[in-house]
Coordinates of C-alpha atoms and ligand atoms in Angstrom, one line a residue:
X53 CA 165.2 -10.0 -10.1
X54 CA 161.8 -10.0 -9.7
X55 CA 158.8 -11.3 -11.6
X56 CA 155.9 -9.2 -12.2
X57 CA 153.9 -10.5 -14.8
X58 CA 152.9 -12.7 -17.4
X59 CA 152.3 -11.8 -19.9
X60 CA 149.4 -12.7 -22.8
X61 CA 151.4 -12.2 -25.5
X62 CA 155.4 -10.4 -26.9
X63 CA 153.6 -7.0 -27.1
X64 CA 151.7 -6.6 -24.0
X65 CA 155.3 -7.6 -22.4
X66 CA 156.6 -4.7 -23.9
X67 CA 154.4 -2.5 -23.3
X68 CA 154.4 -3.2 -19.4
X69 CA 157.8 -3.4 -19.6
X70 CA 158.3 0.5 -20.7
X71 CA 155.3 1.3 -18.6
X72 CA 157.7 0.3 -15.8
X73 CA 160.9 1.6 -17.2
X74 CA 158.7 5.0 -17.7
X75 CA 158.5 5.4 -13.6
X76 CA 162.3 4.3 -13.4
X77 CA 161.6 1.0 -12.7
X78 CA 164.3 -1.1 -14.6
X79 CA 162.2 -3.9 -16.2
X80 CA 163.2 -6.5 -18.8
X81 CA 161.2 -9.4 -20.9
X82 CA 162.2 -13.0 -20.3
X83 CA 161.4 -15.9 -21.7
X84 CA 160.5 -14.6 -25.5
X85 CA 163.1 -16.4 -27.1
X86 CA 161.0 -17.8 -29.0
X87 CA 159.1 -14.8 -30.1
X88 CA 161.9 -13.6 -31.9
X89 CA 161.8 -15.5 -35.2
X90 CA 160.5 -13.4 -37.2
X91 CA 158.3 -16.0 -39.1
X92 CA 156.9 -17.3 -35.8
X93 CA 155.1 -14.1 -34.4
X94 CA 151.6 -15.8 -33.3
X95 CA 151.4 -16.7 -29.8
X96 CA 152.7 -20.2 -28.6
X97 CA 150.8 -21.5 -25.9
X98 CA 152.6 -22.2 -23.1
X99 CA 155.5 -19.7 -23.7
X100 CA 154.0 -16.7 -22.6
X101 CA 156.9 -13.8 -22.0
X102 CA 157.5 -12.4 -18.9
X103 CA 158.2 -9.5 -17.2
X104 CA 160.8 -9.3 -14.6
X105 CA 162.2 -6.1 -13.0
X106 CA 165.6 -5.6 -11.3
X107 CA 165.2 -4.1 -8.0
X108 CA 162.5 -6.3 -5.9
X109 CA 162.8 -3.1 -3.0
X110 CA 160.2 -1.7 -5.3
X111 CA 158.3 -4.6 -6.5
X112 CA 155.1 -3.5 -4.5
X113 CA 154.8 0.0 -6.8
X114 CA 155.8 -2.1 -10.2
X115 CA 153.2 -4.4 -9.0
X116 CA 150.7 -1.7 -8.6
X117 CA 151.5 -0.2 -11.8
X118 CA 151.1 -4.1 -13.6
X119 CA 147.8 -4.3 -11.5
X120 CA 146.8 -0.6 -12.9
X121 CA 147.9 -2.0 -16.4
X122 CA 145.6 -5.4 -16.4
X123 CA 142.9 -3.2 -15.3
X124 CA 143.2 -0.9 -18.4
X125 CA 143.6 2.5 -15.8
X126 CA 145.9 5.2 -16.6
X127 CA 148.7 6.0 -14.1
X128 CA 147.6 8.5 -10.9
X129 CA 150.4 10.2 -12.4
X130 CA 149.9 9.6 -15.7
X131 CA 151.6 11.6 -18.5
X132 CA 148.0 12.4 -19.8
X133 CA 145.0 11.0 -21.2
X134 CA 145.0 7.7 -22.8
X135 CA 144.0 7.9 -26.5
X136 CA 142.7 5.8 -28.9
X137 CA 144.0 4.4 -32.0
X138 CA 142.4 5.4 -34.9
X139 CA 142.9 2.4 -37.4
X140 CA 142.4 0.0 -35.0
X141 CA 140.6 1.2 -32.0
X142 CA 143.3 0.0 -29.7
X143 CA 143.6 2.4 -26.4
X144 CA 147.1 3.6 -25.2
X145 CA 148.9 5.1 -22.4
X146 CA 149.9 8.6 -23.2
X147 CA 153.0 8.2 -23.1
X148 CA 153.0 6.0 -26.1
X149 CA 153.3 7.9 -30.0
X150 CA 152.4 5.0 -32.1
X151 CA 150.0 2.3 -31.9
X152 CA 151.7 -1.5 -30.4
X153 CA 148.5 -3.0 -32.7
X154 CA 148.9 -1.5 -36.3
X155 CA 152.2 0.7 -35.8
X156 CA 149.9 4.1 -36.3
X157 CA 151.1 7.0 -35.0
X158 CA 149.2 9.2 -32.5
X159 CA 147.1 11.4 -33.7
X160 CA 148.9 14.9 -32.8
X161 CA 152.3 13.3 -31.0
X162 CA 155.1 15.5 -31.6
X163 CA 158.2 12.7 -31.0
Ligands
ZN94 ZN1 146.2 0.6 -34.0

């Protein structure tokens, strides 16, 4: 196992953690335990989650893809254009039907 990134906060390691799993890399989030009380959700400082990913032969393309992610690009090969929240303003990867912000749906997305 190999660590990839820290996260800022429980969603953003989601999201880079499907971002991953999207191009086959197998990803998971560590070190959210304590995200997961439901009454707790606001970020605790000092317990930012993780993303780790399973094989480390391809830890040089998952950390391209994190490095792609922090700088807000879309994928070289992308499943399309990013899009942009509606309700919130939030910007997405294609690949992504609902909004990780405000749970809105994509405009148009057919899953
Ligand atoms: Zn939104």
């Amino acid at each position: 196992m190999l660590k990839v990134h820290v996260a800022q906060h429980h969603a953003e390691a989601h999201l880079v953690s499907a971002l991953l799993q999207a191009r086959g890399i197998q990803a998971e989030v560590r070190g959210e335990a304590l995200f997961t009380i439901l009454e707790a959700p606001a970020i605790i400082p000092g317990a930012a989650p993780e993303v780790w990913i399973a094989d480390s032969t391809r830890a040089a393309e998952a950390l391209e893809l994190v490095r792609l992610h922090v700088k807000g690009l879309a994928f070289p090969e992308g499943a399309g254009p990013t899009w942009q929240c509606p309700a919130c303003g939030e910007t997405h990867e294609a690949q992504f039907t609902a909004c990780w912000k405000c749970d809105t749906v994509q405009p148009g997305a057919s899953s």
